[in-house]
mmCIF file with all atom_site columns, C-alpha atoms in Angstrom:
data_model
loop_
_atom_site.group_PDB
_atom_site.id
_atom_site.type_symbol
_atom_site.label_atom_id
_atom_site.label_alt_id
_atom_site.label_comp_id
_atom_site.label_asym_id
_atom_site.label_entity_id
_atom_site.label_seq_id
_atom_site.pdbx_PDB_ins_code
_atom_site.Cartn_x
_atom_site.Cartn_y
_atom_site.Cartn_z
_atom_site.occupancy
_atom_site.B_iso_or_equiv
_atom_site.pdbx_formal_charge
_atom_site.auth_seq_id
_atom_site.auth_comp_id
_atom_site.auth_asym_id
_atom_site.auth_atom_id
_atom_site.pdbx_PDB_model_num
ATOM 1   C CA . MET A 1 1   ? -74.266 137.242 -151.043 1.00 0.00 ? 1150 MET A CA 1
ATOM 2   C CA . LYS A 1 2   ? -72.957 136.701 -154.588 1.00 0.00 ? 1151 LYS A CA 1
ATOM 3   C CA . LYS A 1 3   ? -72.834 140.446 -155.199 1.00 0.00 ? 1152 LYS A CA 1
ATOM 4   C CA . SER A 1 4   ? -70.843 141.169 -152.028 1.00 0.00 ? 1153 SER A CA 1
ATOM 5   C CA . LEU A 1 5   ? -68.268 138.437 -152.742 1.00 0.00 ? 1154 LEU A CA 1
ATOM 6   C CA . PRO A 1 6   ? -66.525 140.362 -155.593 1.00 0.00 ? 1155 PRO A CA 1
ATOM 7   C CA . LEU A 1 7   ? -66.524 143.447 -153.390 1.00 0.00 ? 1156 LEU A CA 1
ATOM 8   C CA . LEU A 1 8   ? -64.906 141.467 -150.601 1.00 0.00 ? 1157 LEU A CA 1
ATOM 9   C CA . PHE A 1 9   ? -62.238 140.128 -152.976 1.00 0.00 ? 1158 PHE A CA 1
ATOM 10  C CA . THR A 1 10  ? -61.555 143.650 -154.262 1.00 0.00 ? 1159 THR A CA 1
ATOM 11  C CA . ALA A 1 11  ? -61.150 144.991 -150.726 1.00 0.00 ? 1160 ALA A CA 1
ATOM 12  C CA . PHE A 1 12  ? -58.862 142.080 -149.871 1.00 0.00 ? 1161 PHE A CA 1
ATOM 13  C CA . ALA A 1 13  ? -56.737 142.717 -152.980 1.00 0.00 ? 1162 ALA A CA 1
ATOM 14  C CA . ILE A 1 14  ? -56.381 146.418 -152.086 1.00 0.00 ? 1163 ILE A CA 1
ATOM 15  C CA . LEU A 1 15  ? -55.395 145.520 -148.520 1.00 0.00 ? 1164 LEU A CA 1
ATOM 16  C CA . LEU A 1 16  ? -52.852 142.969 -149.739 1.00 0.00 ? 1165 LEU A CA 1
ATOM 17  C CA . ALA A 1 17  ? -51.324 145.467 -152.181 1.00 0.00 ? 1166 ALA A CA 1
ATOM 18  C CA . SER A 1 18  ? -51.044 148.034 -149.403 1.00 0.00 ? 1167 SER A CA 1
ATOM 19  C CA . CYS A 1 19  ? -49.265 145.558 -147.123 1.00 0.00 ? 1168 CYS A CA 1
ATOM 20  C CA . GLN A 1 20  ? -46.866 144.594 -149.901 1.00 0.00 ? 1169 GLN A CA 1
ATOM 21  C CA . GLN A 1 21  ? -46.045 148.281 -150.473 1.00 0.00 ? 1170 GLN A CA 1
ATOM 22  C CA . ASP A 1 22  ? -45.300 148.713 -146.737 1.00 0.00 ? 1171 ASP A CA 1
ATOM 23  C CA . ILE A 1 23  ? -42.964 145.707 -146.813 1.00 0.00 ? 1172 ILE A CA 1
ATOM 24  C CA . ILE A 1 24  ? -41.171 147.066 -149.890 1.00 0.00 ? 1173 ILE A CA 1
ATOM 25  C CA . GLU A 1 25  ? -40.712 150.479 -148.212 1.00 0.00 ? 1174 GLU A CA 1
ATOM 26  C CA . GLN A 1 26  ? -39.336 148.854 -145.044 1.00 0.00 ? 1175 GLN A CA 1
ATOM 27  C CA . GLN A 1 27  ? -36.866 146.805 -147.092 1.00 0.00 ? 1176 GLN A CA 1
ATOM 28  C CA . GLU A 1 28  ? -35.716 149.949 -148.938 1.00 0.00 ? 1177 GLU A CA 1
ATOM 29  C CA . GLN A 1 29  ? -35.207 151.820 -145.647 1.00 0.00 ? 1178 GLN A CA 1
ATOM 30  C CA . GLN A 1 30  ? -33.155 148.946 -144.262 1.00 0.00 ? 1179 GLN A CA 1
ATOM 31  C CA . LYS A 1 31  ? -31.088 148.797 -147.443 1.00 0.00 ? 1180 LYS A CA 1
ATOM 32  C CA . ASN A 1 32  ? -30.425 152.571 -147.291 1.00 0.00 ? 1181 ASN A CA 1
ATOM 33  C CA . GLN A 1 33  ? -29.339 152.322 -143.655 1.00 0.00 ? 1182 GLN A CA 1
ATOM 34  C CA . GLU A 1 34  ? -26.925 149.519 -144.512 1.00 0.00 ? 1183 GLU A CA 1
ATOM 35  C CA . GLN A 1 35  ? -25.486 151.562 -147.404 1.00 0.00 ? 1184 GLN A CA 1
ATOM 36  C CA . GLU A 1 36  ? -24.911 154.574 -145.136 1.00 0.00 ? 1185 GLU A CA 1
ATOM 37  C CA . GLY A 1 37  ? -22.347 152.484 -143.328 1.00 0.00 ? 1186 GLY A CA 1
ATOM 38  C CA . PRO A 1 38  ? -21.158 152.727 -139.771 1.00 0.00 ? 1187 PRO A CA 1
ATOM 39  C CA . GLN A 1 39  ? -21.886 155.573 -137.392 1.00 0.00 ? 1188 GLN A CA 1
ATOM 40  C CA . SER A 1 40  ? -20.435 158.954 -138.316 1.00 0.00 ? 1189 SER A CA 1
ATOM 41  C CA . THR A 1 41  ? -19.313 159.933 -134.793 1.00 0.00 ? 1190 THR A CA 1
ATOM 42  C CA . LYS A 1 42  ? -17.471 158.138 -132.043 1.00 0.00 ? 1191 LYS A CA 1
ATOM 43  C CA . GLU A 1 43  ? -16.715 159.132 -128.449 1.00 0.00 ? 1192 GLU A CA 1
ATOM 44  C CA . GLU A 1 44  ? -13.334 158.204 -127.001 1.00 0.00 ? 1193 GLU A CA 1
ATOM 45  C CA . LYS A 1 45  ? -11.313 158.992 -123.877 1.00 0.00 ? 1194 LYS A CA 1
ATOM 46  C CA . LEU A 1 46  ? -7.676  159.830 -124.625 1.00 0.00 ? 1195 LEU A CA 1
ATOM 47  C CA . ASP A 1 47  ? -5.182  161.094 -122.053 1.00 0.00 ? 1196 ASP A CA 1
ATOM 48  C CA . GLY A 1 48  ? -7.907  161.957 -119.569 1.00 0.00 ? 1197 GLY A CA 1
ATOM 49  C CA . VAL A 1 49  ? -10.125 163.901 -121.972 1.00 0.00 ? 1198 VAL A CA 1
ATOM 50  C CA . TYR A 1 50  ? -13.293 162.699 -123.675 1.00 0.00 ? 1199 TYR A CA 1
ATOM 51  C CA . TYR A 1 51  ? -13.513 163.572 -127.371 1.00 0.00 ? 1200 TYR A CA 1
ATOM 52  C CA . LEU A 1 52  ? -16.241 163.253 -129.982 1.00 0.00 ? 1201 LEU A CA 1
ATOM 53  C CA . PHE A 1 53  ? -14.723 162.291 -133.328 1.00 0.00 ? 1202 PHE A CA 1
ATOM 54  C CA . ASP A 1 54  ? -16.593 163.114 -136.538 1.00 0.00 ? 1203 ASP A CA 1
ATOM 55  C CA . LEU A 1 55  ? -15.391 160.252 -138.711 1.00 0.00 ? 1204 LEU A CA 1
ATOM 56  C CA . GLN A 1 56  ? -16.582 161.841 -141.961 1.00 0.00 ? 1205 GLN A CA 1
ATOM 57  C CA . ASP A 1 57  ? -15.261 165.394 -141.496 1.00 0.00 ? 1206 ASP A CA 1
ATOM 58  C CA . ARG A 1 58  ? -12.209 164.295 -139.482 1.00 0.00 ? 1207 ARG A CA 1
ATOM 59  C CA . THR A 1 59  ? -12.901 166.905 -136.844 1.00 0.00 ? 1208 THR A CA 1
ATOM 60  C CA . VAL A 1 60  ? -13.013 166.577 -133.068 1.00 0.00 ? 1209 VAL A CA 1
ATOM 61  C CA . LYS A 1 61  ? -14.983 168.200 -130.269 1.00 0.00 ? 1210 LYS A CA 1
ATOM 62  C CA . VAL A 1 62  ? -13.627 168.226 -126.718 1.00 0.00 ? 1211 VAL A CA 1
ATOM 63  C CA . LEU A 1 63  ? -16.531 166.836 -124.656 1.00 0.00 ? 1212 LEU A CA 1
ATOM 64  C CA . ARG A 1 64  ? -15.330 166.774 -121.058 1.00 0.00 ? 1213 ARG A CA 1
ATOM 65  C CA . TRP A 1 65  ? -12.350 166.236 -118.809 1.00 0.00 ? 1214 TRP A CA 1
ATOM 66  C CA . SER A 1 66  ? -11.737 163.448 -116.390 1.00 0.00 ? 1215 SER A CA 1
ATOM 67  C CA . GLU A 1 67  ? -10.748 164.350 -112.872 1.00 0.00 ? 1216 GLU A CA 1
ATOM 68  C CA . THR A 1 68  ? -7.089  163.448 -113.421 1.00 0.00 ? 1217 THR A CA 1
ATOM 69  C CA . TYR A 1 69  ? -6.114  166.924 -114.603 1.00 0.00 ? 1218 TYR A CA 1
ATOM 70  C CA . SER A 1 70  ? -4.297  169.476 -112.510 1.00 0.00 ? 1219 SER A CA 1
ATOM 71  C CA . ASN A 1 71  ? -2.663  172.813 -113.189 1.00 0.00 ? 1220 ASN A CA 1
ATOM 72  C CA . SER A 1 72  ? -2.100  173.191 -116.941 1.00 0.00 ? 1221 SER A CA 1
ATOM 73  C CA . ILE A 1 73  ? -4.011  171.850 -119.946 1.00 0.00 ? 1222 ILE A CA 1
ATOM 74  C CA . THR A 1 74  ? -2.875  172.284 -123.526 1.00 0.00 ? 1223 THR A CA 1
ATOM 75  C CA . ILE A 1 75  ? -5.515  171.259 -126.025 1.00 0.00 ? 1224 ILE A CA 1
ATOM 76  C CA . PRO A 1 76  ? -3.800  169.924 -129.129 1.00 0.00 ? 1225 PRO A CA 1
ATOM 77  C CA . SER A 1 77  ? -4.752  171.246 -132.567 1.00 0.00 ? 1226 SER A CA 1
ATOM 78  C CA . ALA A 1 78  ? -5.080  167.715 -133.930 1.00 0.00 ? 1227 ALA A CA 1
ATOM 79  C CA . ILE A 1 79  ? -5.220  164.135 -132.720 1.00 0.00 ? 1228 ILE A CA 1
ATOM 80  C CA . ASN A 1 80  ? -4.118  161.025 -134.556 1.00 0.00 ? 1229 ASN A CA 1
ATOM 81  C CA . TYR A 1 81  ? -6.873  158.475 -134.094 1.00 0.00 ? 1230 TYR A CA 1
ATOM 82  C CA . GLU A 1 82  ? -6.922  155.053 -135.745 1.00 0.00 ? 1231 GLU A CA 1
ATOM 83  C CA . GLY A 1 83  ? -4.124  156.178 -138.064 1.00 0.00 ? 1232 GLY A CA 1
ATOM 84  C CA . LYS A 1 84  ? -5.903  159.327 -139.249 1.00 0.00 ? 1233 LYS A CA 1
ATOM 85  C CA . ASP A 1 85  ? -5.424  162.969 -138.244 1.00 0.00 ? 1234 ASP A CA 1
ATOM 86  C CA . PHE A 1 86  ? -8.453  164.785 -136.811 1.00 0.00 ? 1235 PHE A CA 1
ATOM 87  C CA . ARG A 1 87  ? -8.531  168.568 -136.220 1.00 0.00 ? 1236 ARG A CA 1
ATOM 88  C CA . ILE A 1 88  ? -9.948  169.802 -132.937 1.00 0.00 ? 1237 ILE A CA 1
ATOM 89  C CA . THR A 1 89  ? -12.482 172.455 -133.910 1.00 0.00 ? 1238 THR A CA 1
ATOM 90  C CA . SER A 1 90  ? -14.623 172.969 -130.812 1.00 0.00 ? 1239 SER A CA 1
ATOM 91  C CA . ILE A 1 91  ? -14.861 172.641 -127.054 1.00 0.00 ? 1240 ILE A CA 1
ATOM 92  C CA . GLY A 1 92  ? -18.282 171.472 -125.926 1.00 0.00 ? 1241 GLY A CA 1
ATOM 93  C CA . ASP A 1 93  ? -20.744 172.725 -123.327 1.00 0.00 ? 1242 ASP A CA 1
ATOM 94  C CA . SER A 1 94  ? -19.478 172.308 -119.744 1.00 0.00 ? 1243 SER A CA 1
ATOM 95  C CA . ALA A 1 95  ? -16.362 170.479 -120.973 1.00 0.00 ? 1244 ALA A CA 1
ATOM 96  C CA . PHE A 1 96  ? -14.195 171.750 -118.102 1.00 0.00 ? 1245 PHE A CA 1
ATOM 97  C CA . TYR A 1 97  ? -16.982 172.821 -115.768 1.00 0.00 ? 1246 TYR A CA 1
ATOM 98  C CA . HIS A 1 98  ? -15.902 172.947 -112.111 1.00 0.00 ? 1247 HIS A CA 1
ATOM 99  C CA . CYS A 1 99  ? -12.308 171.952 -112.903 1.00 0.00 ? 1248 CYS A CA 1
ATOM 100 C CA . ASP A 1 100 ? -10.916 173.658 -109.800 1.00 0.00 ? 1249 ASP A CA 1
ATOM 101 C CA . SER A 1 101 ? -7.383  172.392 -110.371 1.00 0.00 ? 1250 SER A CA 1
ATOM 102 C CA . LEU A 1 102 ? -7.125  174.076 -113.791 1.00 0.00 ? 1251 LEU A CA 1
ATOM 103 C CA . THR A 1 103 ? -4.832  177.138 -113.616 1.00 0.00 ? 1252 THR A CA 1
ATOM 104 C CA . VAL A 1 104 ? -3.468  177.520 -117.175 1.00 0.00 ? 1253 VAL A CA 1
ATOM 105 C CA . LEU A 1 105 ? -5.251  176.662 -120.414 1.00 0.00 ? 1254 LEU A CA 1
ATOM 106 C CA . THR A 1 106 ? -3.850  176.746 -123.947 1.00 0.00 ? 1255 THR A CA 1
ATOM 107 C CA . ILE A 1 107 ? -6.348  176.685 -126.825 1.00 0.00 ? 1256 ILE A CA 1
ATOM 108 C CA . PRO A 1 108 ? -5.065  175.949 -130.354 1.00 0.00 ? 1257 PRO A CA 1
ATOM 109 C CA . ALA A 1 109 ? -5.845  178.046 -133.430 1.00 0.00 ? 1258 ALA A CA 1
ATOM 110 C CA . SER A 1 110 ? -7.939  175.178 -134.822 1.00 0.00 ? 1259 SER A CA 1
ATOM 111 C CA . VAL A 1 111 ? -10.693 175.731 -132.206 1.00 0.00 ? 1260 VAL A CA 1
ATOM 112 C CA . LYS A 1 112 ? -13.464 177.817 -133.773 1.00 0.00 ? 1261 LYS A CA 1
ATOM 113 C CA . SER A 1 113 ? -16.132 177.609 -131.044 1.00 0.00 ? 1262 SER A CA 1
ATOM 114 C CA . ILE A 1 114 ? -16.423 177.142 -127.300 1.00 0.00 ? 1263 ILE A CA 1
ATOM 115 C CA . GLY A 1 115 ? -19.732 176.090 -125.735 1.00 0.00 ? 1264 GLY A CA 1
ATOM 116 C CA . ASP A 1 116 ? -21.894 177.144 -122.796 1.00 0.00 ? 1265 ASP A CA 1
ATOM 117 C CA . ALA A 1 117 ? -20.416 176.982 -119.273 1.00 0.00 ? 1266 ALA A CA 1
ATOM 118 C CA . THR A 1 118 ? -17.287 175.354 -120.661 1.00 0.00 ? 1267 THR A CA 1
ATOM 119 C CA . PHE A 1 119 ? -15.084 176.910 -117.996 1.00 0.00 ? 1268 PHE A CA 1
ATOM 120 C CA . GLY A 1 120 ? -17.786 177.684 -115.435 1.00 0.00 ? 1269 GLY A CA 1
ATOM 121 C CA . ASN A 1 121 ? -16.697 177.458 -111.805 1.00 0.00 ? 1270 ASN A CA 1
ATOM 122 C CA . CYS A 1 122 ? -13.029 177.038 -112.738 1.00 0.00 ? 1271 CYS A CA 1
ATOM 123 C CA . SER A 1 123 ? -12.113 179.165 -109.754 1.00 0.00 ? 1272 SER A CA 1
ATOM 124 C CA . ASN A 1 124 ? -8.330  178.842 -110.151 1.00 0.00 ? 1273 ASN A CA 1
ATOM 125 C CA . LEU A 1 125 ? -8.125  179.435 -113.922 1.00 0.00 ? 1274 LEU A CA 1
ATOM 126 C CA . ALA A 1 126 ? -5.782  182.412 -114.153 1.00 0.00 ? 1275 ALA A CA 1
ATOM 127 C CA . ILE A 1 127 ? -4.179  182.232 -117.625 1.00 0.00 ? 1276 ILE A CA 1
ATOM 128 C CA . ILE A 1 128 ? -5.744  181.429 -121.007 1.00 0.00 ? 1277 ILE A CA 1
ATOM 129 C CA . ASN A 1 129 ? -3.449  181.245 -124.022 1.00 0.00 ? 1278 ASN A CA 1
ATOM 130 C CA . CYS A 1 130 ? -5.423  181.318 -127.255 1.00 0.00 ? 1279 CYS A CA 1
ATOM 131 C CA . LYS A 1 131 ? -3.316  180.646 -130.346 1.00 0.00 ? 1280 LYS A CA 1
ATOM 132 C CA . ALA A 1 132 ? -6.022  181.748 -132.790 1.00 0.00 ? 1281 ALA A CA 1
ATOM 133 C CA . VAL A 1 133 ? -5.610  184.904 -134.879 1.00 0.00 ? 1282 VAL A CA 1
ATOM 134 C CA . ILE A 1 134 ? -9.394  185.138 -134.984 1.00 0.00 ? 1283 ILE A CA 1
ATOM 135 C CA . PRO A 1 135 ? -10.744 184.270 -131.521 1.00 0.00 ? 1284 PRO A CA 1
ATOM 136 C CA . PRO A 1 136 ? -13.179 181.367 -131.279 1.00 0.00 ? 1285 PRO A CA 1
ATOM 137 C CA . THR A 1 137 ? -16.886 182.044 -130.947 1.00 0.00 ? 1286 THR A CA 1
ATOM 138 C CA . ILE A 1 138 ? -17.921 181.862 -127.309 1.00 0.00 ? 1287 ILE A CA 1
ATOM 139 C CA . GLN A 1 139 ? -21.239 181.935 -125.464 1.00 0.00 ? 1288 GLN A CA 1
ATOM 140 C CA . SER A 1 140 ? -22.193 184.645 -122.978 1.00 0.00 ? 1289 SER A CA 1
ATOM 141 C CA . ASN A 1 141 ? -21.594 182.251 -120.087 1.00 0.00 ? 1290 ASN A CA 1
ATOM 142 C CA . THR A 1 142 ? -18.579 180.309 -121.390 1.00 0.00 ? 1291 THR A CA 1
ATOM 143 C CA . PHE A 1 143 ? -16.521 181.415 -118.395 1.00 0.00 ? 1292 PHE A CA 1
#
């Protein structure tokens, strides 16, 4: 019994050191998360359109439309949000999917990419004005 007691204490010390290391690592992870600050993206609905704002890059992605739109939509090149200007750089997957009332769409030069099925089933979309010198990247089924 006397011989196994030092072994037991050694095992206990190793276990305790391991637990302390886990606690230290958890505290460091929590500290790093707090230092990273608030979230880097934020979704907002403005004028009937849902946008995803990248708060670090100051860029915006058009996410989807609300059903209040009819006839013509002009996507702005930038949006002022919380006192800061954000450039609209992309239109997301299915953003205007099944928007039957959409007939005319104007896309600004700032848009560099348009996602999958973005204008799918827009049966009345007849005119697309793209202001870009270099057309945005589109998917095979964007329209």
